[in-house]
Amino acid sequence: MITDEIKTSNLSDIRFLNEHDIGQEMYRLVSELYPICRSITGNGFRETLDIIKDYIELEVHEVPTGTEVFDWTVPKEWNIKDAYIKNLKGERIVDFKKNNLHVVNYSVPVNKLMPFEELKSHLFTLPDYPDRIPYRTSYYKESWGFCLSHEQFLALKDEEYEVCIDSTLEEGSLTYGEYYLQGESEDEVLISCHACHPSLCNDNLSGIALATFLAKYLSQISPRYSYRFLFIPGTIGSITWLSLNEAQVYRIKHGLVLTGVGDPGNFTYKKSRRGNAEIDRAVIHVLKHSGLEHAIIDFFPFGYDERQFCSPGFNLPVGCFMRSSHGHYSEYHTSADNLNFVQPQYLADSFSKCLSALNIIENNKPYLNQNPKCEPQLGKRGLYRAIGGQAEEQVNELALLWVLNLSDGEHTLLDIADKSNFDFDAIKKAADALLKHGLLK
Ligand SMILES: [Zn+2]
């Protein structure tokens, strides 16, 4: 178990907590959230936030139906109790209670007998993956439907069926969760994830777990930046948040959208629209020095909420951190995106990589060499190995020379790390040693 009492001002310390335990805890949260039928509004979303509240002090916001948010309007609230298709024998052959993916999310209520011919146009399957249930939504067009495995579909007969969706679509509100962590500076790091998908693990729950655990552990240190975590419904949630918080958006200096971080695939980082934001450089640095295969992709206007954060009117420095990118794994938006697909070790690895990137952001500053005319004599300060011996402090000598040479007030530690090809931690360690000996300011 991880102690709740990690009091350190240094983010790099929490990076070395037991990764195995963190992965297990994140997976436990994913498992707890998995059965809930979430949507972009409604009680499933509220229930999800209630569970996250066991980990962090979330503030829950309710935005009424009909609120104008830029070019959009907050929709009616959707809730569902039950849904099924029964055959003539009264057997539930498609049952929402077995898997909430069986109902097209946002289906309007229906309760009637109908022939197979009529029912057929409301059924969705995946013929290429005949044992999987697809995930479908109909948020902005009032309709109804069922999703089922193609195997189930082929077993249907040309007879009459009882079709029931016990849902409501009424005036209500859009719910979202926000957690704000005050740092030394008013400048903010935005961490956002979507929490609007029903029983899908990698797509939505893994991002929720990562955001929750980053928030939980960052709250135990005194960070330089303030952190704002958003648990929002995809698209309409970020549009709503940006619309309500437009006046504060200038504080966001760095940001990440977290999604699809629990699968076995390689890391993928989608850069912000700016392409060279500090957060882009930090994540790329971490992935490059991880020695793992990974992909860096340019911004494109499709995907998750980075689409809104990076719309031209905001153009915020927000990238998207993923393992396999959406649409590039066959489990995506199907019942196969389940508790087997997501695994603790991948969640833990994502946690550690994100924290390393945030550690760079937290510590990335320019310094000034206090002895810029020729090199200072490092040996007499115990920073340089004596002949045949070891340096007193385990700092890489070449890293020291790079930091001294480039600490002209113009280069940050990340600039120096990238230029010298050293890992950020080695450069940071060298800078700390030089600071200690008064050679940097
Ligand atoms: Zn999705």
mmCIF file of C-alpha atoms in Angstrom, residues 52-265:
data_model
loop_
_atom_site.group_PDB
_atom_site.id
_atom_site.type_symbol
_atom_site.label_atom_id
_atom_site.label_comp_id
_atom_site.label_asym_id
_atom_site.label_seq_id
_atom_site.Cartn_x
_atom_site.Cartn_y
_atom_site.Cartn_z
ATOM 1 C CA ILE A 52 -13.167 9.991 -7.721
ATOM 2 C CA LYS A 53 -13.992 12.113 -4.657
ATOM 3 C CA ASP A 54 -12.705 9.243 -2.519
ATOM 4 C CA TYR A 55 -9.244 10.121 -3.867
ATOM 5 C CA ILE A 56 -9.255 13.888 -4.385
ATOM 6 C CA GLU A 57 -11.422 16.829 -3.309
ATOM 7 C CA LEU A 58 -13.261 17.372 -6.555
ATOM 8 C CA GLU A 59 -15.544 20.308 -7.058
ATOM 9 C CA VAL A 60 -18.631 19.258 -9.000
ATOM 10 C CA HIS A 61 -20.236 21.765 -11.374
ATOM 11 C CA GLU A 62 -23.714 21.552 -12.896
ATOM 12 C CA VAL A 63 -24.423 23.586 -16.043
ATOM 13 C CA PRO A 64 -28.146 23.781 -16.936
ATOM 14 C CA THR A 65 -29.591 22.386 -20.144
ATOM 15 C CA GLY A 66 -29.967 25.132 -22.714
ATOM 16 C CA THR A 67 -26.878 27.118 -21.631
ATOM 17 C CA GLU A 68 -25.267 28.616 -24.715
ATOM 18 C CA VAL A 69 -21.587 27.729 -24.913
ATOM 19 C CA PHE A 70 -19.964 29.330 -27.962
ATOM 20 C CA ASP A 71 -21.674 27.779 -30.987
ATOM 21 C CA TRP A 72 -23.149 24.919 -28.930
ATOM 22 C CA THR A 73 -25.952 24.434 -26.418
ATOM 23 C CA VAL A 74 -25.798 22.266 -23.300
ATOM 24 C CA PRO A 75 -28.070 19.325 -24.200
ATOM 25 C CA LYS A 76 -30.901 17.716 -22.286
ATOM 26 C CA GLU A 77 -29.852 15.336 -19.558
ATOM 27 C CA TRP A 78 -30.018 11.605 -20.303
ATOM 28 C CA ASN A 79 -30.609 8.869 -17.747
ATOM 29 C CA ILE A 80 -31.345 5.192 -18.147
ATOM 30 C CA LYS A 81 -32.661 2.498 -15.811
ATOM 31 C CA ASP A 82 -33.040 -0.535 -18.022
ATOM 32 C CA ALA A 83 -33.242 -1.729 -21.612
ATOM 33 C CA TYR A 84 -33.770 -5.035 -23.351
ATOM 34 C CA ILE A 85 -35.010 -6.916 -26.381
ATOM 35 C CA LYS A 86 -37.240 -9.860 -25.428
ATOM 36 C CA ASN A 87 -38.265 -12.722 -27.682
ATOM 37 C CA LEU A 88 -41.755 -14.258 -27.761
ATOM 38 C CA LYS A 89 -40.818 -16.580 -24.903
ATOM 39 C CA GLY A 90 -40.128 -13.523 -22.753
ATOM 40 C CA GLU A 91 -36.348 -14.129 -22.647
ATOM 41 C CA ARG A 92 -34.053 -11.091 -22.609
ATOM 42 C CA ILE A 93 -31.897 -11.792 -25.639
ATOM 43 C CA VAL A 94 -30.214 -8.379 -25.492
ATOM 44 C CA ASP A 95 -29.862 -7.077 -21.956
ATOM 45 C CA PHE A 96 -28.546 -3.674 -20.835
ATOM 46 C CA LYS A 97 -28.022 -5.103 -17.370
ATOM 47 C CA LYS A 98 -25.421 -7.505 -18.756
ATOM 48 C CA ASN A 99 -23.511 -4.827 -20.656
ATOM 49 C CA ASN A 100 -24.412 -1.156 -20.898
ATOM 50 C CA LEU A 101 -22.851 -0.941 -24.377
ATOM 51 C CA HIS A 102 -25.980 -2.760 -25.616
ATOM 52 C CA VAL A 103 -27.887 0.525 -25.742
ATOM 53 C CA VAL A 104 -27.017 3.311 -28.147
ATOM 54 C CA ASN A 105 -25.948 5.986 -25.668
ATOM 55 C CA TYR A 106 -28.564 8.800 -25.463
ATOM 56 C CA SER A 107 -31.367 6.590 -26.855
ATOM 57 C CA VAL A 108 -34.827 8.086 -26.357
ATOM 58 C CA PRO A 109 -37.364 5.872 -24.549
ATOM 59 C CA VAL A 110 -39.176 3.149 -26.454
ATOM 60 C CA ASN A 111 -41.519 0.397 -25.300
ATOM 61 C CA LYS A 112 -43.347 -1.638 -27.922
ATOM 62 C CA LEU A 113 -43.713 -4.831 -29.861
ATOM 63 C CA MET A 114 -42.243 -4.791 -33.326
ATOM 64 C CA PRO A 115 -41.418 -7.187 -36.150
ATOM 65 C CA PHE A 116 -37.771 -8.033 -36.819
ATOM 66 C CA GLU A 117 -37.926 -6.049 -40.091
ATOM 67 C CA GLU A 118 -38.632 -2.850 -38.160
ATOM 68 C CA LEU A 119 -36.207 -3.613 -35.333
ATOM 69 C CA LYS A 120 -33.348 -4.386 -37.727
ATOM 70 C CA SER A 121 -32.686 -0.768 -38.694
ATOM 71 C CA HIS A 122 -32.060 0.022 -34.993
ATOM 72 C CA LEU A 123 -29.418 -2.684 -34.498
ATOM 73 C CA PHE A 124 -25.659 -2.188 -34.761
ATOM 74 C CA THR A 125 -23.017 -4.911 -34.966
ATOM 75 C CA LEU A 126 -19.390 -5.447 -35.954
ATOM 76 C CA PRO A 127 -19.331 -8.204 -38.609
ATOM 77 C CA ASP A 128 -15.489 -8.118 -38.616
ATOM 78 C CA TYR A 129 -15.381 -8.876 -34.884
ATOM 79 C CA PRO A 130 -18.476 -11.045 -34.450
ATOM 80 C CA ASP A 131 -18.114 -11.570 -30.686
ATOM 81 C CA ARG A 132 -17.766 -7.891 -29.769
ATOM 82 C CA ILE A 133 -20.440 -5.321 -28.950
ATOM 83 C CA PRO A 134 -19.832 -1.967 -30.607
ATOM 84 C CA TYR A 135 -20.168 1.383 -28.787
ATOM 85 C CA ARG A 136 -22.504 3.866 -30.467
ATOM 86 C CA THR A 137 -23.938 7.235 -29.439
ATOM 87 C CA SER A 138 -26.632 9.563 -30.680
ATOM 88 C CA TYR A 139 -26.149 12.719 -28.630
ATOM 89 C CA TYR A 140 -27.387 15.388 -30.950
ATOM 90 C CA LYS A 141 -30.063 13.534 -32.925
ATOM 91 C CA GLU A 142 -32.976 12.028 -31.020
ATOM 92 C CA SER A 143 -33.137 8.350 -31.896
ATOM 93 C CA TRP A 144 -32.748 4.928 -30.298
ATOM 94 C CA GLY A 145 -30.923 1.715 -30.965
ATOM 95 C CA PHE A 146 -29.238 -1.405 -29.647
ATOM 96 C CA CYS A 147 -25.689 -2.674 -30.108
ATOM 97 C CA LEU A 148 -25.045 -6.383 -30.061
ATOM 98 C CA SER A 149 -22.463 -8.883 -31.157
ATOM 99 C CA HIS A 150 -22.814 -10.046 -34.723
ATOM 100 C CA GLU A 151 -23.198 -13.594 -33.368
ATOM 101 C CA GLN A 152 -26.224 -12.476 -31.341
ATOM 102 C CA PHE A 153 -27.629 -10.715 -34.392
ATOM 103 C CA LEU A 154 -27.331 -13.800 -36.607
ATOM 104 C CA ALA A 155 -29.293 -15.813 -34.053
ATOM 105 C CA LEU A 156 -32.308 -13.481 -34.290
ATOM 106 C CA LYS A 157 -35.378 -14.875 -36.003
ATOM 107 C CA ASP A 158 -37.904 -13.236 -38.278
ATOM 108 C CA GLU A 159 -40.476 -12.833 -35.524
ATOM 109 C CA GLU A 160 -41.909 -10.212 -33.239
ATOM 110 C CA TYR A 161 -39.820 -8.722 -30.400
ATOM 111 C CA GLU A 162 -40.587 -6.705 -27.309
ATOM 112 C CA VAL A 163 -38.325 -3.705 -27.292
ATOM 113 C CA CYS A 164 -37.850 -1.542 -24.204
ATOM 114 C CA ILE A 165 -35.539 1.337 -23.392
ATOM 115 C CA ASP A 166 -36.421 2.799 -20.002
ATOM 116 C CA SER A 167 -34.603 6.102 -20.378
ATOM 117 C CA THR A 168 -35.348 9.782 -19.894
ATOM 118 C CA LEU A 169 -34.152 12.756 -21.917
ATOM 119 C CA GLU A 170 -35.188 15.890 -20.082
ATOM 120 C CA GLU A 171 -34.145 19.351 -18.940
ATOM 121 C CA GLY A 172 -31.377 18.922 -16.392
ATOM 122 C CA SER A 173 -27.703 19.733 -16.494
ATOM 123 C CA LEU A 174 -24.261 18.854 -17.720
ATOM 124 C CA THR A 175 -22.007 17.746 -14.873
ATOM 125 C CA TYR A 176 -18.239 18.059 -14.691
ATOM 126 C CA GLY A 177 -15.576 17.732 -12.026
ATOM 127 C CA GLU A 178 -12.721 20.120 -11.358
ATOM 128 C CA TYR A 179 -9.809 19.876 -8.947
ATOM 129 C CA TYR A 180 -7.590 22.889 -8.434
ATOM 130 C CA LEU A 181 -4.261 22.604 -6.693
ATOM 131 C CA GLN A 182 -2.665 25.891 -5.718
ATOM 132 C CA GLY A 183 1.051 26.117 -6.425
ATOM 133 C CA GLU A 184 3.600 28.886 -5.805
ATOM 134 C CA SER A 185 2.618 30.565 -9.053
ATOM 135 C CA GLU A 186 -0.778 31.509 -10.461
ATOM 136 C CA ASP A 187 0.409 30.053 -13.763
ATOM 137 C CA GLU A 188 -1.381 26.796 -14.394
ATOM 138 C CA VAL A 189 -0.900 23.331 -15.787
ATOM 139 C CA LEU A 190 -4.153 21.953 -17.194
ATOM 140 C CA ILE A 191 -4.762 18.209 -17.055
ATOM 141 C CA SER A 192 -7.955 17.094 -18.772
ATOM 142 C CA CYS A 193 -9.666 13.779 -19.385
ATOM 143 C CA HIS A 194 -13.041 12.728 -20.755
ATOM 144 C CA ALA A 195 -15.309 10.764 -18.432
ATOM 145 C CA CYS A 196 -18.366 10.262 -20.620
ATOM 146 C CA HIS A 197 -17.976 6.721 -21.967
ATOM 147 C CA PRO A 198 -19.846 3.769 -20.436
ATOM 148 C CA SER A 199 -18.052 0.444 -19.881
ATOM 149 C CA LEU A 200 -14.885 1.178 -21.850
ATOM 150 C CA CYS A 201 -11.575 0.887 -20.036
ATOM 151 C CA ASN A 202 -8.776 2.306 -22.117
ATOM 152 C CA ASP A 203 -10.880 4.959 -23.782
ATOM 153 C CA ASN A 204 -11.910 7.063 -20.802
ATOM 154 C CA LEU A 205 -11.302 5.079 -17.604
ATOM 155 C CA SER A 206 -7.513 4.844 -17.980
ATOM 156 C CA GLY A 207 -7.276 8.623 -18.475
ATOM 157 C CA ILE A 208 -9.530 9.201 -15.465
ATOM 158 C CA ALA A 209 -7.332 6.959 -13.308
ATOM 159 C CA LEU A 210 -4.138 8.676 -14.483
ATOM 160 C CA ALA A 211 -5.535 12.174 -13.868
ATOM 161 C CA THR A 212 -6.849 11.141 -10.434
ATOM 162 C CA PHE A 213 -3.533 9.672 -9.309
ATOM 163 C CA LEU A 214 -1.479 12.562 -10.681
ATOM 164 C CA ALA A 215 -3.776 14.904 -8.738
ATOM 165 C CA LYS A 216 -3.535 12.781 -5.620
ATOM 166 C CA TYR A 217 0.259 12.694 -5.605
ATOM 167 C CA LEU A 218 0.829 16.267 -6.750
ATOM 168 C CA SER A 219 -1.389 17.403 -3.881
ATOM 169 C CA GLN A 220 1.242 15.999 -1.509
ATOM 170 C CA ILE A 221 4.011 18.283 -2.699
ATOM 171 C CA SER A 222 4.279 22.054 -3.051
ATOM 172 C CA PRO A 223 4.475 22.507 -6.795
ATOM 173 C CA ARG A 224 5.773 25.580 -8.565
ATOM 174 C CA TYR A 225 2.759 25.720 -10.870
ATOM 175 C CA SER A 226 -0.886 25.556 -9.937
ATOM 176 C CA TYR A 227 -2.634 22.516 -11.380
ATOM 177 C CA ARG A 228 -6.168 22.287 -12.708
ATOM 178 C CA PHE A 229 -7.658 18.852 -13.355
ATOM 179 C CA LEU A 230 -10.815 18.515 -15.434
ATOM 180 C CA PHE A 231 -13.061 15.456 -15.574
ATOM 181 C CA ILE A 232 -15.412 16.409 -18.363
ATOM 182 C CA PRO A 233 -17.654 14.925 -21.023
ATOM 183 C CA GLY A 234 -15.816 14.845 -24.371
ATOM 184 C CA THR A 235 -16.246 17.809 -26.737
ATOM 185 C CA ILE A 236 -19.274 19.475 -25.078
ATOM 186 C CA GLY A 237 -17.441 19.428 -21.740
ATOM 187 C CA SER A 238 -14.322 21.236 -22.931
ATOM 188 C CA ILE A 239 -16.433 23.676 -24.972
ATOM 189 C CA THR A 240 -18.547 24.366 -21.876
ATOM 190 C CA TRP A 241 -15.534 24.762 -19.591
ATOM 191 C CA LEU A 242 -13.741 27.091 -22.027
ATOM 192 C CA SER A 243 -16.899 29.139 -22.460
ATOM 193 C CA LEU A 244 -17.407 29.563 -18.703
ATOM 194 C CA ASN A 245 -13.718 30.166 -17.938
ATOM 195 C CA GLU A 246 -12.575 32.177 -20.907
ATOM 196 C CA ALA A 247 -11.310 35.012 -18.695
ATOM 197 C CA GLN A 248 -8.943 32.664 -16.766
ATOM 198 C CA VAL A 249 -7.574 30.740 -19.687
ATOM 199 C CA TYR A 250 -4.516 33.001 -20.038
ATOM 200 C CA ARG A 251 -3.087 31.371 -16.888
ATOM 201 C CA ILE A 252 -2.690 28.001 -18.634
ATOM 202 C CA LYS A 253 0.984 27.693 -19.490
ATOM 203 C CA HIS A 254 1.103 23.948 -20.122
ATOM 204 C CA GLY A 255 -1.478 21.218 -20.561
ATOM 205 C CA LEU A 256 -2.126 17.584 -21.330
ATOM 206 C CA VAL A 257 -5.190 15.681 -22.432
ATOM 207 C CA LEU A 258 -4.898 12.134 -21.063
ATOM 208 C CA THR A 259 -6.546 9.224 -22.820
ATOM 209 C CA GLY A 260 -5.861 5.608 -23.728
ATOM 210 C CA VAL A 261 -3.035 5.115 -21.242
ATOM 211 C CA GLY A 262 -3.694 1.575 -19.984
ATOM 212 C CA ASP A 263 -3.182 -0.628 -23.051
ATOM 213 C CA PRO A 264 -0.024 -2.546 -23.983
ATOM 214 C CA GLY A 265 0.745 -0.353 -27.022
#
